[in-house]
Every structure is written in structure tokens, then in C-alpha cells.
Amino acid sequence: MNSFSYNKAYDVAEAVADIQVHEQGKFIAGGTNLLDLMKENVMKPDHLTDINRLDLANITEHEDGGLRLGALVTNADTAWNELVEQRYPLLSKAILAGASPQLRNMATNGGNLFQRTRCYYFYDTATACNKREPGSGCSAINGINRIHAILGTSMQCIATHPSDMCVALAALDAKVNIAGPNGDRTLEFADFHRLPGNSPHLDTNVSPGELVTSIDLPPSNFTKNVFYLKVRDRQSYAFALVSVAAALDLDGDVIKDIRVAMGGVAHKPWRRRDVEESYIGKTASTENFQELAETMLTGAIGFGGNTFKIELAKRAIVRALNEALKTGENL
């Protein structure tokens, strides 16, 4: 373990100010990912700003029926919150599909957004990894890449984003509230994470020293016909090979609105709004779901070990949408 300094912050302004004076400083709350990375020498912060005492651990209602999820609310408390279960069951299902109960009890909503990839080579400091050391190369492209991305990749990086929660947030059009030295701002969730391009070491569009304070969920009609499918190597505590957050708003069997977001296939949660919009007004049927899946996977590229994911992702989309359809019928 490398040496570092440590400070407890008691309000947002203090936390933001404290991190500014440390070039390699990091915020820490649950620490479920950061501490692992520090132990493996993948990340070497020179300072930790403890934000656990900030007043960011509440879930509150908006007047329009939406919710604000505090950044320090644990994943477990979010998933089991009555309002989340009632209004955003897709989010509750996604969170409960992730990690173990012990980790969900520690991990925070804000921290979940900043999870680093679980690429083998990212964690192995003896190998080349552009995400860990820009310009060193990507060992996964010609290496063991069974768990890696098939969409939105570049020759610099084919890592995937590991979060389940983020897949549901992408489907639900969440917004992320951020505090920083230049004031407060809000990012659409679709703009929060980045594709690798030529700078895979940059996971998000959050600037150094900025702090996520909350996540806003808009009012939602997706309370019945929703399903979160996570395809993984083992049922317990494994990251997704492919996951799908599927939601339908129906008038009879006609699609009024549809959301399909995927995890395990790209550097960020993958969603195609243009594809979703093209199915509004169509019948909710397996045939249409199959067509949607084919279009969603347009441009997918396999790298040998992960090529099977292309067909797997298509089948997962169809299954998730059909399960969402049945879920509503059973209520």
C-alpha cells in the first residue's frame, strides 16, 4: 500500500476545497472498488477525502413525481426503498442483480457510477493497458477477451463498464448532479460516461475535483412491464457477460414507449434512442423484438474470445422484452 493523507469533510464545499490541493486526491465513501484498486497498485491516490459525513444520504420526492437519490445512499437502501420499488422497479431489480448483499450494504449510489472496469489486464500491472497507463497498448485485443466489449470499442481499449445500476439509470433517463470548484452543474446520464476513443483512461465527463451529489429520476410510466436480465457465468456475485434493462409502456399490445439499455457490451451502458423511437406505435411482439435486437447490435465487433456475445446480446434483448411483457400481464 502506498502512503496517502486522509481528511474527513463535513459539507460539500469543504470536500471540494479539500480535494483541490491534492493532485492525485480521491473522494472515498464505501470504498468497495477504490480500496481494491489501491491494494493492487492500479490507483495510487496521494490523498483521500472522506465524504461519509456529508448530508447526501437521503431519497427525496420531486413535486412532479420524480425522485432524487442522494449520492451517499447505499445501493441496498436504494433498492429496498418503497418509492423506488413502486415507481422505478427496473432500478431496484438492477441493483439487486449486482454484487453481494455485503457489498450493496457498503457501496453508494455516487460511487457506483465511478466503478472501474474489471478487465483482467487493467488489474494486472505487469501487462500493457491504455486505461491504466495511456499509450502502453491494449493487451485484451489479442489476449483473453471473453468478457470484453463488442460495441463502441476502439483499438485503444475494449473494456466494459461493470455496473448494473448504471444500465437501469441509462434506461430511465436519469440526470447526475455535480458540485465542483466552478459551481454546480447537471449531466444527462447518457453524457456521464465516455466511450474509449483515444483516451480510454477517462471513464467519465466529470472533471477532476468535482463531486457527484445526487441522481435525479424523472417521472416514469415504467412501473409494470419491466425486466432486468443479467447473463453471467454463475448466478452469484459475477459481472454480466450481457445484461439488459427492458421497459415497456403499453396501450393494449401497442408500444407507447420502450427502453432498452445493455450492460457488459461496451465501455458505458449502451442504449440506442433512435432504435427505441422507431418501435413506438408498433405491436409488442417477439418478431418486432427480434428486429429491434438486430438493429441494436448493428456495428458490433467481436475480438475472438468475445464474438459469441453478439448473438447472446440479441437473444438477451428479445428475452428481456418478452419477460417485461409477461411481467405486466401477471400484475
C-alpha positions as semicolon CSV with decimal commas, in nm:
position;residue;x (nm);y (nm);z (nm)
1;M;0,000;0,000;0,000
2;N;0,132;0,343;-0,092
3;S;0,122;0,621;0,166
4;F;-0,152;0,884;0,148
5;S;-0,302;1,157;0,361
6;Y;-0,663;1,150;0,481
7;N;-0,924;1,405;0,581
8;K;-1,290;1,395;0,681
9;A;-1,511;1,655;0,517
10;Y;-1,834;1,775;0,678
11;D;-2,002;1,960;0,391
12;V;-1,984;1,963;0,011
13;A;-1,790;2,289;-0,013
14;E;-1,527;2,160;0,230
15;A;-1,493;1,833;0,040
16;V;-1,449;2,008;-0,294
17;A;-1,197;2,252;-0,150
18;D;-1,000;1,975;0,023
19;I;-0,955;1,771;-0,293
20;Q;-0,828;2,071;-0,493
21;V;-0,497;2,089;-0,309
22;H;-0,406;1,727;-0,384
23;E;-0,311;1,647;-0,743
24;Q;-0,392;1,277;-0,708
25;G;-0,665;1,311;-0,446
26;K;-0,979;1,094;-0,449
27;F;-1,311;1,103;-0,269
28;I;-1,394;0,796;-0,064
29;A;-1,727;0,675;0,074
30;G;-1,792;0,300;0,073
31;G;-1,458;0,233;-0,095
32;T;-1,573;-0,101;-0,237
33;N;-1,385;-0,050;-0,564
34;L;-1,125;0,216;-0,479
35;L;-0,964;0,021;-0,196
36;D;-0,922;-0,287;-0,415
37;L;-0,755;-0,073;-0,681
38;M;-0,524;0,080;-0,424
39;K;-0,424;-0,261;-0,290
40;E;-0,337;-0,374;-0,642
41;N;-0,140;-0,052;-0,713
42;V;-0,371;0,025;-1,004
43;M;-0,465;0,356;-0,845
44;K;-0,225;0,547;-0,619
45;P;-0,403;0,849;-0,470
46;D;-0,188;1,076;-0,257
47;H;-0,489;1,187;-0,053
48;L;-0,836;1,061;0,038
49;T;-1,122;1,296;0,123
50;D;-1,378;1,105;0,330
51;I;-1,727;1,226;0,233
52;N;-1,934;0,993;0,452
53;R;-2,042;1,277;0,683
54;L;-2,190;1,488;0,404
55;D;-2,568;1,535;0,404
56;L;-2,617;1,329;0,086
57;A;-2,776;1,013;0,223
58;N;-3,144;1,080;0,155
59;I;-3,400;0,985;-0,108
60;T;-3,649;1,268;-0,164
61;E;-3,953;1,322;-0,384
62;H;-3,985;1,584;-0,654
63;E;-4,319;1,762;-0,691
64;D;-4,361;1,610;-1,038
65;G;-4,336;1,255;-0,903
66;G;-3,968;1,201;-0,972
67;L;-3,707;1,110;-0,712
68;R;-3,369;1,242;-0,605
69;L;-3,125;0,975;-0,493
70;G;-2,855;1,110;-0,265
71;A;-2,503;1,012;-0,367
72;L;-2,434;0,857;-0,025
73;V;-2,745;0,641;-0,008
74;T;-2,625;0,281;-0,019
75;N;-2,719;0,057;-0,306
76;A;-2,911;-0,167;-0,063
77;D;-3,115;0,120;0,082
78;T;-3,193;0,243;-0,268
79;A;-3,304;-0,096;-0,398
80;W;-3,533;-0,158;-0,099
81;N;-3,672;0,196;-0,077
82;E;-4,051;0,183;-0,106
83;L;-4,073;0,470;-0,354
84;V;-3,801;0,322;-0,574
85;E;-3,971;-0,017;-0,572
86;Q;-4,308;0,137;-0,661
87;R;-4,203;0,395;-0,921
88;Y;-3,875;0,254;-1,057
89;P;-3,884;-0,126;-1,018
90;L;-3,636;-0,158;-1,302
91;L;-3,373;0,022;-1,094
92;S;-3,444;-0,189;-0,787
93;K;-3,412;-0,511;-0,990
94;A;-3,085;-0,398;-1,149
95;I;-2,924;-0,307;-0,817
96;L;-3,025;-0,637;-0,659
97;A;-2,868;-0,823;-0,952
98;G;-2,531;-0,666;-0,875
99;A;-2,258;-0,766;-0,631
100;S;-2,331;-0,936;-0,299
101;P;-2,557;-0,819;-0,013
102;Q;-2,249;-0,724;0,187
103;L;-2,116;-0,502;-0,092
104;R;-2,457;-0,347;-0,159
105;N;-2,470;-0,252;0,209
106;M;-2,145;-0,055;0,170
107;A;-2,148;0,069;-0,190
108;T;-2,302;0,412;-0,252
109;N;-2,501;0,546;-0,545
110;G;-2,236;0,802;-0,628
111;G;-1,955;0,552;-0,609
112;N;-2,141;0,304;-0,828
113;L;-2,122;0,550;-1,118
114;F;-1,741;0,557;-1,095
115;Q;-1,672;0,183;-1,093
116;R;-1,366;0,094;-1,295
117;T;-1,362;-0,187;-1,549
118;R;-1,299;-0,546;-1,441
119;C;-1,071;-0,611;-1,740
120;Y;-0,804;-0,863;-1,636
121;Y;-0,526;-0,653;-1,790
122;F;-0,638;-0,333;-1,618
123;Y;-0,582;-0,505;-1,283
124;D;-0,255;-0,672;-1,384
125;T;0,015;-0,404;-1,361
126;A;0,263;-0,633;-1,538
127;T;0,068;-0,605;-1,865
128;A;0,002;-0,322;-2,110
129;C;-0,323;-0,131;-2,059
130;N;-0,410;0,204;-2,212
131;K;-0,674;0,265;-1,946
132;R;-0,422;0,224;-1,665
133;E;-0,118;0,364;-1,850
134;P;-0,211;0,566;-2,161
135;G;-0,003;0,479;-2,464
136;S;0,114;0,141;-2,338
137;G;-0,120;-0,066;-2,557
138;C;-0,425;-0,288;-2,510
139;S;-0,341;-0,645;-2,416
140;A;-0,703;-0,756;-2,438
141;I;-0,743;-0,708;-2,814
142;N;-0,522;-1,006;-2,893
143;G;-0,544;-1,164;-2,549
144;I;-0,809;-1,325;-2,330
145;N;-1,112;-1,114;-2,413
146;R;-1,418;-1,328;-2,338
147;I;-1,571;-1,064;-2,107
148;H;-1,486;-0,765;-2,325
149;A;-1,681;-0,513;-2,531
150;I;-1,842;-0,563;-2,871
151;L;-1,988;-0,213;-2,918
152;G;-1,833;0,134;-2,909
153;T;-1,480;-0,002;-2,895
154;S;-1,158;0,148;-3,028
155;M;-0,817;-0,001;-3,096
156;Q;-0,711;0,169;-2,773
157;C;-0,948;-0,020;-2,543
158;I;-1,218;-0,290;-2,548
159;A;-1,302;-0,286;-2,175
160;T;-1,660;-0,290;-2,046
161;H;-1,832;-0,089;-1,774
162;P;-1,928;-0,326;-1,489
163;S;-2,225;-0,154;-1,320
164;D;-2,578;-0,299;-1,319
165;M;-2,728;0,007;-1,155
166;C;-2,597;0,230;-1,433
167;V;-2,770;0,023;-1,701
168;A;-3,106;0,091;-1,540
169;L;-3,024;0,460;-1,486
170;A;-2,944;0,488;-1,856
171;A;-3,278;0,333;-1,948
172;L;-3,464;0,567;-1,712
173;D;-3,310;0,892;-1,845
174;A;-3,154;0,983;-1,512
175;K;-2,958;1,303;-1,454
176;V;-2,649;1,343;-1,237
177;N;-2,596;1,649;-1,018
178;I;-2,236;1,756;-0,965
179;A;-2,064;2,011;-0,740
180;G;-1,723;2,150;-0,821
181;P;-1,485;2,442;-0,781
182;N;-1,663;2,625;-1,062
183;G;-2,011;2,572;-0,922
184;D;-2,287;2,318;-0,966
185;R;-2,392;2,151;-1,289
186;T;-2,608;1,864;-1,416
187;L;-2,522;1,596;-1,668
188;E;-2,766;1,384;-1,865
189;F;-2,687;1,024;-1,780
190;A;-2,619;0,948;-2,145
191;D;-2,336;1,205;-2,129
192;F;-2,191;1,093;-1,797
193;H;-1,976;0,801;-1,916
194;R;-1,743;0,807;-2,215
195;L;-1,657;0,566;-2,494
196;P;-1,284;0,487;-2,509
197;G;-1,185;0,660;-2,834
198;N;-0,824;0,772;-2,799
199;S;-0,849;0,842;-2,425
200;P;-0,973;0,527;-2,253
201;H;-0,819;0,637;-1,923
202;L;-1,103;0,890;-1,895
203;D;-1,410;0,695;-1,783
204;T;-1,648;0,988;-1,735
205;N;-1,703;1,352;-1,824
206;V;-1,665;1,455;-1,460
207;S;-1,370;1,688;-1,417
208;P;-1,101;1,632;-1,151
209;G;-1,215;1,767;-0,818
210;E;-1,587;1,753;-0,897
211;L;-1,819;1,561;-0,665
212;V;-2,143;1,382;-0,757
213;T;-2,406;1,491;-0,504
214;S;-2,724;1,322;-0,629
215;I;-2,903;1,144;-0,911
216;D;-3,242;1,265;-1,037
217;L;-3,502;1,028;-1,179
218;P;-3,776;1,185;-1,392
219;P;-4,141;1,079;-1,356
220;S;-4,183;0,736;-1,512
221;N;-4,460;0,526;-1,664
222;F;-4,240;0,217;-1,649
223;T;-4,388;0,064;-1,335
224;K;-4,531;-0,266;-1,468
225;N;-4,373;-0,403;-1,784
226;V;-4,009;-0,404;-1,678
227;F;-3,739;-0,669;-1,652
228;Y;-3,367;-0,675;-1,579
229;L;-3,185;-0,970;-1,731
230;K;-2,828;-1,045;-1,630
231;V;-2,648;-1,323;-1,815
232;R;-2,336;-1,428;-1,627
233;D;-2,106;-1,723;-1,573
234;R;-2,252;-1,802;-1,232
235;Q;-2,568;-1,691;-1,060
236;S;-2,398;-1,548;-0,752
237;Y;-2,169;-1,243;-0,745
238;A;-2,047;-1,228;-1,105
239;F;-2,029;-0,941;-1,351
240;A;-2,251;-0,951;-1,658
241;L;-2,145;-1,105;-1,986
242;V;-2,453;-0,928;-2,118
243;S;-2,728;-0,751;-1,925
244;V;-3,046;-0,587;-2,049
245;A;-3,271;-0,333;-1,879
246;A;-3,603;-0,357;-2,065
247;A;-3,910;-0,143;-2,009
248;L;-4,239;-0,108;-2,197
249;D;-4,524;0,141;-2,171
250;L;-4,819;-0,016;-2,350
251;D;-5,167;0,065;-2,474
252;G;-5,306;-0,285;-2,508
253;D;-5,038;-0,454;-2,716
254;V;-4,922;-0,131;-2,883
255;I;-4,592;0,022;-2,772
256;K;-4,634;0,377;-2,638
257;D;-4,275;0,394;-2,516
258;I;-3,987;0,149;-2,494
259;R;-3,646;0,146;-2,331
260;V;-3,365;-0,100;-2,392
261;A;-3,024;-0,047;-2,229
262;M;-2,741;-0,301;-2,225
263;G;-2,452;-0,370;-1,993
264;G;-2,145;-0,588;-2,040
265;V;-2,115;-0,494;-2,407
266;A;-1,949;-0,152;-2,411
267;H;-1,735;0,099;-2,223
268;K;-2,059;0,254;-2,094
269;P;-2,423;0,147;-2,067
270;W;-2,537;0,102;-2,428
271;R;-2,866;0,248;-2,550
272;R;-2,997;0,349;-2,894
273;R;-3,277;0,605;-2,861
274;D;-3,323;0,618;-3,236
275;V;-3,397;0,246;-3,242
276;E;-3,639;0,272;-2,949
277;E;-3,829;0,557;-3,113
278;S;-3,873;0,360;-3,436
279;Y;-4,078;0,098;-3,248
280;I;-4,325;0,338;-3,087
281;G;-4,668;0,259;-3,230
282;K;-4,574;-0,097;-3,325
283;T;-4,703;-0,416;-3,167
284;A;-4,518;-0,563;-2,873
285;S;-4,432;-0,897;-3,031
286;T;-4,139;-1,136;-3,045
287;E;-4,097;-1,065;-3,415
288;N;-4,062;-0,691;-3,356
289;F;-3,834;-0,751;-3,058
290;Q;-3,609;-0,965;-3,280
291;E;-3,591;-0,688;-3,540
292;L;-3,510;-0,434;-3,268
293;A;-3,233;-0,656;-3,133
294;E;-3,073;-0,692;-3,475
295;T;-3,069;-0,316;-3,518
296;M;-2,936;-0,255;-3,166
297;L;-2,635;-0,474;-3,244
298;T;-2,552;-0,301;-3,573
299;G;-2,178;-0,239;-3,581
300;A;-2,094;-0,494;-3,312
301;I;-1,744;-0,638;-3,347
302;G;-1,603;-0,943;-3,174
303;F;-1,236;-0,998;-3,094
304;G;-1,230;-1,377;-3,094
305;G;-1,299;-1,481;-2,740
306;N;-1,600;-1,250;-2,706
307;T;-1,757;-1,287;-3,051
308;F;-2,027;-1,510;-2,901
309;K;-2,159;-1,202;-2,720
310;I;-2,307;-1,061;-3,041
311;E;-2,563;-1,339;-3,073
312;L;-2,600;-1,361;-2,696
313;A;-2,687;-0,991;-2,675
314;K;-2,954;-1,022;-2,945
315;R;-3,118;-1,315;-2,768
316;A;-3,093;-1,140;-2,432
317;I;-3,277;-0,834;-2,565
318;V;-3,561;-1,047;-2,702
319;R;-3,588;-1,247;-2,382
320;A;-3,581;-0,938;-2,158
321;L;-3,855;-0,765;-2,359
322;N;-4,072;-1,076;-2,361
323;E;-4,023;-1,114;-1,985
324;A;-4,116;-0,747;-1,938
325;L;-4,430;-0,811;-2,141
326;K;-4,523;-1,109;-1,922
327;T;-4,442;-0,925;-1,601
328;G;-4,710;-0,668;-1,673
329;E;-4,964;-0,939;-1,756
330;N;-4,907;-1,104;-1,418
331;L;-4,979;-0,791;-1,215
